[in-house]
Amino acid sequence: MQTKIKFYKDRVAVNFLAKDKKNGADVFNAIDGYTAIGVLSKQFDTVEEGIEYVKDYMKDVPVVSVGLGAGDPAQFQKAALIAAATDPGHVNQVFTGAAYAAGALKAMKAENTAVNVLMSPTGIVGKVKISTGELSAKEEPAIVDVDTAMAMVLDMRAQGIKYFPMGGLKSKDELKAVAEACARHGVPMMEPSGGVDLSNFKEITKICLDAGVEKVMPHIYGAVIDKESGNTKIEDVKAVYQMVKELLD
């Protein structure tokens, strides 16, 4: 997997949001660069606006995760095209948009950006929902075997599994099965997301590491954002970094 993302001990990075470029740079520095800072496509009216913003953002924050915006599947094309033009390091995709994004990156020679694929818990261990696209999300859920889903991810030339929404540890047993399948098939990166906070970050990350996943990048968002200022709290970023060190040192 080629990506600008730097992983602590080559195993763990953390995906954070930030209020603005300054907050993003502060977060990036607080975790010694073992992160990708989320920039959400939903905030931009056009692809061009997003490209301009991300290019400027990357002057201070060298690794960006181009996101959808609350998992909004309608943003998949915008996110893919912004990433293809900026080679930010990471781009978030719905299941059905991953191949589009991988193709766009390839066409633009954006060779250092990893594509993740959104799949969701179903309440059944070993089964995942892959109908997470703009139109498919509105239809009867497509629930498939996790091994089939992993093979499809590799078919689409994507590199990561965004497992969302987990509800924290509510989907713990399902997460373990997905992480084990991820390792079994050689999908390089697992990205647990949804309800991750300071109380469960360590356990969620450990489940993925223990399953043998090559690289883990949990997404921790609202739990570390100051409700008044909107900034991601630097002391919380440092606390997360300490937990990463405890897991791997």
XYZ file of N, CA and C in Angstrom:
747
model
N 0.845 -1.203 0.000
C 0.000 0.000 0.000
C 0.874 1.245 0.000
N 0.712 2.069 -1.033
C 1.442 3.330 -1.080
C 0.557 4.442 -0.543
N 1.046 5.138 0.472
C 0.290 6.246 1.054
C 1.248 7.185 1.773
N 0.845 8.445 1.861
C 1.639 9.422 2.608
C 1.472 9.249 4.115
N 0.472 8.478 4.525
C 0.210 8.308 5.962
C 1.397 7.622 6.626
N 1.808 8.181 7.763
C 2.896 7.607 8.554
C 2.266 6.845 9.722
N 2.684 5.604 9.919
C 2.113 4.746 10.965
C 3.134 4.519 12.073
N 2.692 4.662 13.323
C 3.572 4.417 14.468
C 3.965 2.941 14.488
N 5.275 2.680 14.544
C 5.817 1.310 14.483
C 5.289 0.567 13.242
N 4.942 1.346 12.227
C 4.432 0.803 10.961
C 3.073 0.110 11.119
N 2.367 0.390 12.225
C 1.108 -0.333 12.497
C -0.110 0.577 12.696
N 0.053 1.698 13.411
C -1.132 2.483 13.792
C -0.981 3.969 13.447
N -2.022 4.513 12.842
C -2.196 5.957 12.688
C -3.617 6.270 13.158
N -3.934 7.550 13.323
C -5.264 7.924 13.809
C -5.839 9.006 12.900
N -7.097 8.857 12.543
C -7.787 9.815 11.689
C -8.580 10.781 12.565
N -8.207 12.052 12.520
C -8.896 13.105 13.277
C -9.523 14.108 12.316
N -10.515 14.834 12.795
C -10.988 16.033 12.118
C -10.308 17.236 12.766
N -10.396 18.390 12.122
C -9.880 19.627 12.707
C -10.766 20.769 12.240
N -10.858 21.803 13.071
C -11.746 22.924 12.739
C -11.241 23.698 11.522
N -9.922 23.889 11.473
C -9.323 24.678 10.399
C -7.870 24.250 10.221
N -7.172 24.952 9.353
C -5.799 24.572 9.022
C -4.876 24.652 10.241
N -5.048 25.690 11.063
C -4.194 25.829 12.255
C -4.433 24.683 13.230
N -5.696 24.378 13.492
C -6.022 23.264 14.382
C -5.502 21.950 13.801
N -5.618 21.802 12.494
C -5.103 20.603 11.820
C -3.608 20.446 12.003
N -2.878 21.551 11.848
C -1.419 21.516 12.020
C -1.056 21.190 13.465
N -1.817 21.748 14.415
C -1.561 21.474 15.839
C -1.801 19.997 16.160
N -2.880 19.435 15.611
C -3.181 18.010 15.811
C -2.071 17.160 15.194
N -1.693 17.480 13.980
C -0.654 16.737 13.254
C 0.642 16.696 14.063
N 1.021 17.845 14.597
C 2.276 17.928 15.356
C 2.179 17.231 16.708
N 0.989 17.279 17.333
C 0.813 16.678 18.664
C 0.966 15.163 18.640
N 0.714 14.553 17.479
C 0.826 13.090 17.375
C 2.025 12.716 16.487
N 2.939 13.675 16.353
C 4.181 13.453 15.585
C 3.922 12.974 14.160
N 2.805 13.415 13.596
C 2.524 13.111 12.192
C 1.931 11.744 11.917
N 1.606 10.988 12.971
C 1.008 9.650 12.763
C -0.509 9.779 12.595
N -0.905 10.517 11.567
C -2.317 10.842 11.405
C -2.621 11.237 9.967
N -3.896 11.215 9.634
C -4.420 11.862 8.428
C -5.563 12.745 8.917
N -5.520 14.020 8.573
C -6.518 14.965 9.067
C -7.662 15.074 8.060
N -8.874 14.844 8.546
C -10.037 14.813 7.669
C -10.472 16.176 7.158
N -10.702 16.259 5.862
C -11.315 17.427 5.220
C -12.539 16.906 4.473
N -13.715 17.423 4.813
C -14.965 16.844 4.318
C -15.448 17.496 3.019
N -15.708 16.680 2.028
C -16.123 17.160 0.702
C -17.462 17.898 0.733
N -18.296 17.538 1.695
C -19.647 18.104 1.766
C -19.639 19.624 1.931
N -18.557 20.162 2.492
C -18.503 21.608 2.732
C -18.249 22.411 1.449
N -17.881 21.732 0.368
C -17.555 22.431 -0.875
C -18.702 22.334 -1.882
N -18.988 23.446 -2.543
C -20.039 23.451 -3.567
C -19.571 22.785 -4.853
N -18.264 22.891 -5.113
C -17.723 22.318 -6.349
C -16.440 21.540 -6.062
N -16.091 20.671 -6.988
C -14.825 19.929 -6.899
C -13.655 20.906 -6.908
N -13.744 21.919 -7.771
C -12.651 22.894 -7.915
C -12.381 23.619 -6.599
N -13.450 23.983 -5.901
C -13.310 24.648 -4.599
C -12.588 23.728 -3.612
N -12.950 22.460 -3.636
C -12.314 21.476 -2.756
C -10.845 21.283 -3.071
N -10.518 21.228 -4.356
C -9.121 21.047 -4.771
C -8.270 22.212 -4.277
N -8.773 23.418 -4.476
C -8.042 24.621 -4.050
C -7.818 24.605 -2.537
N -8.874 24.249 -1.795
C -8.792 24.226 -0.328
C -7.777 23.189 0.149
N -7.849 21.981 -0.397
C -6.952 20.900 0.045
C -5.498 21.217 -0.303
N -5.270 21.777 -1.474
C -3.898 22.149 -1.851
C -3.314 23.160 -0.866
N -4.126 24.149 -0.486
C -3.676 25.146 0.485
C -3.476 24.509 1.860
N -4.402 23.647 2.252
C -4.359 22.967 3.556
C -3.076 22.155 3.702
N -2.681 21.512 2.602
C -1.519 20.621 2.646
C -0.179 21.361 2.755
N -0.209 22.673 2.634
C 1.016 23.455 2.874
C 1.417 23.369 4.345
N 0.415 23.209 5.224
C 0.664 23.121 6.667
C 0.381 21.741 7.246
N -0.490 20.992 6.591
C -0.854 19.645 7.050
C -0.577 18.688 5.885
N 0.577 18.020 5.902
C 1.009 17.279 4.710
C 0.233 16.010 4.377
N -0.560 15.502 5.326
C -1.344 14.288 5.049
C -2.817 14.560 5.365
N -3.634 14.501 4.336
C -5.061 14.800 4.475
C -5.884 13.568 4.103
N -6.975 13.385 4.835
C -7.955 12.345 4.522
C -9.180 13.044 3.939
N -9.352 12.944 2.631
C -10.525 13.568 2.005
C -11.741 12.706 2.335
N -12.671 13.298 3.074
C -13.836 12.556 3.546
C -15.098 12.935 2.796
N -16.171 12.250 3.126
C -17.467 12.512 2.505
C -18.174 13.640 3.246
N -18.401 13.412 4.541
C -19.155 14.337 5.378
C -20.305 13.590 5.989
N -20.081 13.093 7.213
C -21.069 12.262 7.924
C -21.456 11.038 7.100
N -20.489 10.538 6.330
C -20.729 9.333 5.529
C -21.732 9.524 4.404
N -21.950 10.778 3.979
C -22.940 11.073 2.941
C -22.520 10.459 1.600
N -23.232 9.432 1.124
C -22.809 8.749 -0.101
C -22.881 9.621 -1.347
N -23.677 10.691 -1.292
C -23.794 11.580 -2.451
C -22.496 12.335 -2.731
N -21.571 12.316 -1.765
C -20.302 13.041 -1.921
C -19.196 12.180 -2.532
N -19.509 10.943 -2.907
C -18.440 10.015 -3.295
C -17.624 10.507 -4.488
N -18.315 11.060 -5.495
C -17.612 11.492 -6.708
C -16.751 12.722 -6.425
N -17.307 13.651 -5.672
C -16.571 14.867 -5.318
C -15.300 14.515 -4.548
N -15.431 13.619 -3.566
C -14.268 13.203 -2.762
C -13.199 12.555 -3.640
N -13.631 11.693 -4.555
C -12.688 10.992 -5.432
C -11.922 11.964 -6.315
N -12.621 12.938 -6.878
C -11.984 13.874 -7.808
C -11.084 14.876 -7.087
N -11.480 15.282 -5.884
C -10.604 16.154 -5.080
C -9.310 15.416 -4.754
N -9.439 14.162 -4.343
C -8.256 13.366 -3.991
C -7.365 13.121 -5.206
N -7.978 12.838 -6.350
C -7.199 12.550 -7.559
C -6.348 13.746 -7.980
N -6.859 14.949 -7.716
C -6.146 16.167 -8.120
C -5.116 16.632 -7.094
N -5.176 16.090 -5.879
C -4.297 16.591 -4.812
C -3.375 15.541 -4.204
N -3.633 14.245 -4.459
C -2.838 13.145 -3.881
C -2.601 13.369 -2.379
N -3.691 13.434 -1.593
C -3.584 13.870 -0.198
C -3.061 12.829 0.788
N -3.086 11.554 0.397
C -2.668 10.489 1.307
C -3.765 9.487 1.582
N -5.038 9.981 1.607
C -6.151 9.101 1.987
C -7.456 9.670 1.459
N -8.332 8.789 0.987
C -9.668 9.219 0.577
C -10.694 8.192 1.047
N -11.800 8.686 1.580
C -12.897 7.848 2.071
C -13.898 7.604 0.948
N -14.370 6.353 0.846
C -15.316 6.013 -0.204
C -16.410 5.078 0.297
N -17.602 5.238 -0.293
C -18.645 4.237 -0.094
C -18.218 2.990 -0.866
N -18.831 1.861 -0.556
C -18.408 0.600 -1.179
C -18.460 0.689 -2.708
N -19.548 1.245 -3.206
C -19.742 1.273 -4.661
C -18.895 2.326 -5.365
N -18.289 3.238 -4.607
C -17.487 4.302 -5.218
C -15.997 4.029 -5.222
N -15.576 2.950 -4.595
C -14.140 2.707 -4.408
C -13.395 2.508 -5.722
N -13.981 1.744 -6.636
C -13.316 1.497 -7.916
C -13.224 2.785 -8.730
N -14.261 3.614 -8.651
C -14.240 4.922 -9.323
C -13.069 5.750 -8.792
N -12.931 5.788 -7.460
C -11.851 6.564 -6.844
C -10.482 6.012 -7.220
N -10.344 4.693 -7.168
C -9.058 4.072 -7.512
C -8.678 4.386 -8.957
N -9.658 4.361 -9.852
C -9.411 4.682 -11.255
C -9.035 6.138 -11.453
N -9.727 7.028 -10.738
C -9.431 8.464 -10.837
C -8.016 8.764 -10.345
N -7.632 8.144 -9.232
C -6.277 8.330 -8.692
C -5.227 7.840 -9.690
N -5.483 6.680 -10.273
C -4.547 6.090 -11.238
C -4.397 6.990 -12.467
N -5.528 7.489 -12.948
C -5.516 8.334 -14.150
C -4.731 9.626 -13.932
N -4.787 10.146 -12.703
C -4.105 11.405 -12.379
C -2.709 11.175 -11.793
N -2.279 9.916 -11.768
C -0.971 9.549 -11.204
C -0.817 10.011 -9.750
N -1.938 9.955 -9.017
C -1.920 10.245 -7.576
C -1.606 8.930 -6.865
N -0.326 8.626 -6.752
C 0.111 7.275 -6.379
C 0.349 7.071 -4.883
N 0.136 8.111 -4.080
C 0.419 7.990 -2.648
C -0.826 8.182 -1.791
N -1.970 7.829 -2.359
C -3.245 7.977 -1.651
C -3.962 6.634 -1.564
N -4.295 6.245 -0.345
C -5.022 4.995 -0.103
C -6.525 5.256 -0.149
N -7.256 4.288 -0.670
C -8.722 4.369 -0.764
C -9.332 3.416 0.259
N -10.244 3.940 1.088
C -10.976 3.007 1.945
C -12.367 2.742 1.379
N -12.992 1.703 1.916
C -14.293 1.232 1.436
C -15.226 1.117 2.632
N -16.366 1.790 2.559
C -17.310 1.783 3.676
C -18.179 0.529 3.651
N -18.069 -0.259 4.721
C -19.004 -1.359 4.944
C -19.510 -1.254 6.381
N -20.701 -1.750 6.607
C -21.377 -1.499 7.883
C -21.743 -2.778 8.622
N -21.832 -2.671 9.967
C -22.292 -3.813 10.773
C -23.731 -4.186 10.422
N -24.055 -5.448 10.670
C -25.403 -5.955 10.369
C -26.092 -6.545 11.594
N -25.324 -6.721 12.677
C -25.849 -7.446 13.829
C -25.569 -8.930 13.745
N -24.967 -9.364 12.636
C -24.631 -10.784 12.439
C -23.123 -10.903 12.251
N -22.471 -11.652 13.125
C -21.021 -11.841 13.023
C -20.689 -12.537 11.702
N -19.744 -11.971 10.963
C -19.335 -12.568 9.690
C -20.097 -12.073 8.478
N -21.056 -11.168 8.707
C -21.817 -10.578 7.595
C -21.673 -9.054 7.645
N -21.559 -8.426 6.478
C -21.456 -6.969 6.412
C -22.425 -6.421 5.371
N -22.803 -5.161 5.566
C -23.663 -4.489 4.589
C -22.782 -3.699 3.633
N -22.927 -3.957 2.337
C -22.093 -3.261 1.355
C -22.895 -2.278 0.496
N -24.205 -2.233 0.681
C -25.038 -1.296 -0.101
C -24.986 0.082 0.554
N -23.798 0.698 0.490
C -23.576 1.985 1.162
C -23.470 3.133 0.161
N -23.818 2.883 -1.104
C -23.696 3.896 -2.148
C -24.852 4.874 -2.185
N -24.715 5.861 -3.059
C -25.685 6.951 -3.156
C -27.100 6.434 -3.421
N -27.246 5.484 -4.307
C -28.559 4.916 -4.639
C -28.826 3.617 -3.893
N -27.800 2.785 -3.777
C -27.987 1.460 -3.171
C -28.351 1.532 -1.690
N -27.921 2.598 -1.010
C -28.234 2.743 0.419
C -29.733 2.906 0.659
N -30.460 3.306 -0.383
C -31.907 3.534 -0.251
C -32.727 2.276 -0.557
N -32.046 1.228 -1.004
C -32.734 -0.006 -1.386
C -32.610 -1.067 -0.289
N -33.123 -2.240 -0.563
C -33.010 -3.366 0.372
C -31.525 -3.622 0.645
N -31.115 -3.755 1.914
C -29.689 -3.915 2.226
C -29.057 -5.126 1.544
N -27.875 -4.923 0.983
C -27.088 -6.029 0.425
C -26.149 -6.515 1.520
N -26.492 -7.646 2.117
C -25.702 -8.201 3.220
C -24.953 -9.416 2.698
N -23.632 -9.373 2.809
C -22.811 -10.434 2.218
C -21.822 -10.997 3.234
N -21.282 -12.148 2.901
C -20.243 -12.769 3.712
C -19.018 -11.859 3.736
N -18.392 -11.741 4.895
C -17.270 -10.816 5.045
C -16.088 -11.199 4.151
N -15.886 -12.487 3.906
C -14.791 -12.903 3.025
C -15.048 -12.480 1.576
N -16.290 -12.585 1.146
C -16.651 -12.116 -0.197
C -16.432 -10.609 -0.299
N -16.829 -9.888 0.748
C -16.655 -8.429 0.763
C -15.183 -8.046 0.647
N -14.315 -8.768 1.362
C -12.874 -8.473 1.297
C -12.324 -8.720 -0.106
N -12.758 -9.807 -0.728
C -12.312 -10.102 -2.096
C -12.765 -9.000 -3.052
N -13.967 -8.483 -2.838
C -14.482 -7.400 -3.679
C -13.671 -6.122 -3.489
N -13.260 -5.850 -2.260
C -12.410 -4.683 -1.975
C -11.115 -4.769 -2.780
N -10.510 -5.942 -2.782
C -9.274 -6.141 -3.544
C -9.542 -6.068 -5.047
N -10.678 -6.598 -5.490
C -11.072 -6.485 -6.902
C -11.110 -5.018 -7.341
N -11.570 -4.146 -6.435
C -11.738 -2.726 -6.759
C -10.446 -1.927 -6.608
N -9.377 -2.605 -6.189
C -8.064 -1.972 -5.993
C -8.090 -0.927 -4.876
N -8.879 -1.209 -3.837
C -8.888 -0.358 -2.650
C -7.981 -0.969 -1.590
N -7.667 -0.177 -0.556
C -6.663 -0.613 0.425
C -7.159 -0.678 1.866
N -8.294 -0.073 2.156
C -8.723 -0.014 3.553
C -10.195 -0.325 3.733
N -10.533 -0.801 4.929
C -11.924 -1.067 5.302
C -12.347 -0.031 6.329
N -13.284 0.845 5.959
C -13.879 1.740 6.955
C -15.125 1.039 7.485
N -15.028 0.583 8.726
C -16.121 -0.172 9.332
C -16.943 0.797 10.162
N -18.133 1.173 9.642
C -18.907 2.287 10.194
C -20.396 2.084 9.886
N -21.303 2.448 10.807
C -21.081 2.981 12.154
C -21.044 1.865 13.196
N -19.991 1.830 13.987
C -19.789 0.724 14.927
C -20.552 0.875 16.233
N -20.844 2.136 16.600
C -21.464 2.338 17.909
C -20.515 1.976 19.033
N -19.255 2.378 18.879
C -18.241 2.047 19.891
C -18.015 0.548 19.960
N -18.131 -0.005 21.158
C -17.881 -1.441 21.362
C -19.128 -2.303 21.140
N -20.219 -1.671 20.740
C -21.471 -2.406 20.519
C -21.291 -3.510 19.465
N -20.424 -3.237 18.483
C -20.201 -4.203 17.391
C -18.876 -4.945 17.550
N -18.444 -5.120 18.799
C -17.116 -5.685 19.081
C -16.884 -7.046 18.419
N -17.824 -7.958 18.549
C -17.652 -9.303 17.977
C -17.626 -9.262 16.450
N -18.464 -8.400 15.894
C -18.460 -8.231 14.436
C -17.144 -7.615 13.967
N -16.657 -6.622 14.711
C -15.379 -5.974 14.370
C -14.253 -6.999 14.317
N -14.226 -7.883 15.302
C -13.181 -8.915 15.361
C -13.227 -9.791 14.105
N -14.423 -10.191 13.703
C -14.577 -11.041 12.514
C -14.151 -10.308 11.242
N -14.487 -9.021 11.159
C -14.103 -8.223 9.987
C -12.588 -8.041 9.948
N -11.994 -7.743 11.105
C -10.541 -7.548 11.173
C -9.797 -8.836 10.814
N -10.304 -9.960 11.290
C -9.675 -11.253 10.960
C -9.757 -11.536 9.460
N -10.895 -11.208 8.855
C -11.051 -11.399 7.406
C -10.138 -10.452 6.634
N -10.015 -9.244 7.140
C -9.121 -8.240 6.554
C -7.693 -8.790 6.501
N -7.242 -9.357 7.618
C -5.893 -9.935 7.698
C -5.769 -11.166 6.804
N -6.802 -11.990 6.806
C -6.804 -13.236 6.041
C -6.629 -12.981 4.537
N -7.239 -11.919 4.066
C -7.217 -11.617 2.628
C -6.092 -10.658 2.241
N -5.372 -10.152 3.240
C -4.277 -9.237 2.928
C -4.731 -7.841 2.539
N -5.933 -7.445 2.982
C -6.340 -6.044 2.821
C -5.481 -5.241 3.803
N -4.739 -4.243 3.334
C -3.692 -3.652 4.175
C -4.148 -2.889 5.411
N -5.358 -2.284 5.385
C -5.687 -1.352 6.461
C -7.121 -1.507 6.946
N -7.275 -1.446 8.255
C -8.589 -1.504 8.912
C -8.845 -0.159 9.582
N -10.047 0.400 9.372
C -10.379 1.715 9.914
C -11.695 1.666 10.693
N -11.644 1.290 11.978
C -12.864 1.287 12.785
C -13.352 2.715 13.020
N -14.656 2.919 12.918
C -15.197 4.279 12.995
C -16.628 4.256 13.517
N -16.954 5.296 14.277
C -18.308 5.419 14.815
C -18.341 5.110 16.295
N -18.453 6.145 17.111
C -18.509 5.948 18.558
C -17.168 5.646 19.199
N -16.080 5.884 18.475
C -14.747 5.681 19.064
C -14.436 6.886 19.948
N -14.067 6.626 21.208
C -13.739 7.717 22.132
C -12.559 7.312 23.009
N -12.226 8.169 23.970
C -11.046 7.908 24.802
C -11.212 6.666 25.671
N -12.459 6.290 25.955
C -12.684 5.136 26.843
C -12.563 3.795 26.112
N -12.758 3.796 24.797
C -12.736 2.514 24.071
C -11.688 2.440 22.957
N -10.993 3.547 22.706
C -10.012 3.599 21.609
C -9.002 2.456 21.692
N -8.479 2.256 22.882
C -7.409 1.267 23.054
C -7.915 -0.150 22.763
N -9.099 -0.477 23.292
C -9.641 -1.827 23.097
C -9.991 -2.085 21.629
N -10.590 -1.088 20.984
C -10.961 -1.226 19.569
C -9.717 -1.419 18.704
N -8.690 -0.623 18.967
C -7.443 -0.727 18.201
C -6.775 -2.074 18.441
N -6.797 -2.525 19.695
C -6.163 -3.807 20.058
C -6.852 -4.989 19.364
N -8.175 -4.938 19.261
C -8.910 -6.013 18.571
C -8.378 -6.167 17.144
N -8.173 -5.043 16.477
C -7.689 -5.074 15.083
C -6.240 -5.545 15.010
N -5.402 -5.058 15.913
C -3.993 -5.472 15.926
C -3.874 -6.967 16.216
N -4.634 -7.424 17.212
C -4.578 -8.847 17.595
C -5.080 -9.762 16.478
N -5.948 -9.230 15.623
C -6.468 -10.018 14.496
C -5.421 -10.187 13.398
N -4.347 -9.404 13.499
C -3.268 -9.532 12.517
C -3.346 -8.569 11.352
N -4.205 -7.539 11.480
C -4.291 -6.531 10.418
C -2.954 -5.794 10.320
N -2.521 -5.574 9.090
C -1.212 -4.946 8.860
C -1.146 -3.535 9.441
N -2.174 -2.717 9.147
C -2.202 -1.340 9.630
C -3.616 -0.997 10.104
N -3.675 -0.225 11.191
C -4.963 0.164 11.772
C -5.012 1.688 11.866
N -6.118 2.268 11.394
C -6.306 3.714 11.529
C -7.721 4.004 12.029
N -7.911 3.998 13.359
C -9.225 4.344 13.898
C -9.573 5.802 13.579
N -10.868 6.056 13.419
C -11.362 7.421 13.234
C -11.958 7.859 14.571
N -11.431 8.928 15.146
C -11.972 9.443 16.408
C -12.295 10.922 16.207
N -13.575 11.226 16.210
C -14.023 12.554 15.805
C -14.652 13.362 16.944
N -15.965 13.271 17.051
C -16.707 14.108 17.991
C -16.242 14.016 19.428
N -15.764 12.855 19.827
C -15.362 12.628 21.222
C -14.194 13.507 21.651
N -13.417 13.999 20.692
C -12.241 14.808 21.056
C -12.361 16.248 20.545
N -13.574 16.636 20.149
C -13.796 18.010 19.677
C -14.418 18.839 20.792
N -13.841 20.009 21.036
C -14.372 20.932 22.032
C -15.693 21.507 21.509
N -16.754 21.324 22.278
C -18.092 21.704 21.806
C -18.236 23.216 21.608
N -17.494 24.012 22.377
C -17.631 25.467 22.274
C -16.808 26.047 21.131
N -15.536 25.671 21.081
C -14.646 26.258 20.067
C -14.719 25.535 18.725
N -15.100 24.248 18.760
C -15.095 23.448 17.537
C -13.740 22.859 17.203
N -12.737 23.195 18.006
C -11.391 22.662 17.776
C -11.258 21.239 18.302
N -10.474 20.427 17.628
C -10.073 19.140 18.194
C -9.082 19.428 19.308
N -9.327 18.823 20.487
C -8.549 19.145 21.689
C -7.175 18.479 21.653
N -6.152 19.300 21.754
C -4.778 18.810 21.636
C -4.423 17.872 22.792
N -4.948 18.155 23.987
C -4.649 17.268 25.123
C -5.238 15.868 24.890
N -6.386 15.809 24.217
C -6.995 14.510 23.901
C -6.206 13.778 22.814
N -5.697 14.531 21.847
C -4.844 13.936 20.804
C -3.609 13.315 21.447
N -3.031 14.035 22.400
C -1.844 13.520 23.103
C -2.189 12.269 23.915
N -3.390 12.250 24.495
C -3.832 11.068 25.260
C -4.004 9.860 24.337
N -4.547 10.092 23.153
C -4.691 9.017 22.157
C -3.313 8.509 21.735
N -2.398 9.432 21.505
C -1.030 9.065 21.101
C -0.364 8.202 22.167
N -0.587 8.550 23.429
C -0.024 7.767 24.530
C -0.580 6.338 24.512
N -1.871 6.208 24.207
C -2.480 4.867 24.134
C -1.882 4.053 22.986
N -1.617 4.717 21.867
C -0.981 4.035 20.726
C 0.381 3.498 21.146
N 1.136 4.332 21.847
C 2.469 3.913 22.313
C 2.364 2.731 23.275
N 1.382 2.786 24.173
C 1.208 1.694 25.145
C 0.876 0.374 24.443
N 0.149 0.457 23.345
C -0.210 -0.757 22.600
C 0.978 -1.368 21.867
N 1.910 -0.531 21.443
C 2.958 -1.006 20.534
C 4.376 -0.987 21.095
N 4.606 -0.255 22.183
C 5.978 -0.185 22.740
C 6.286 -1.407 23.598
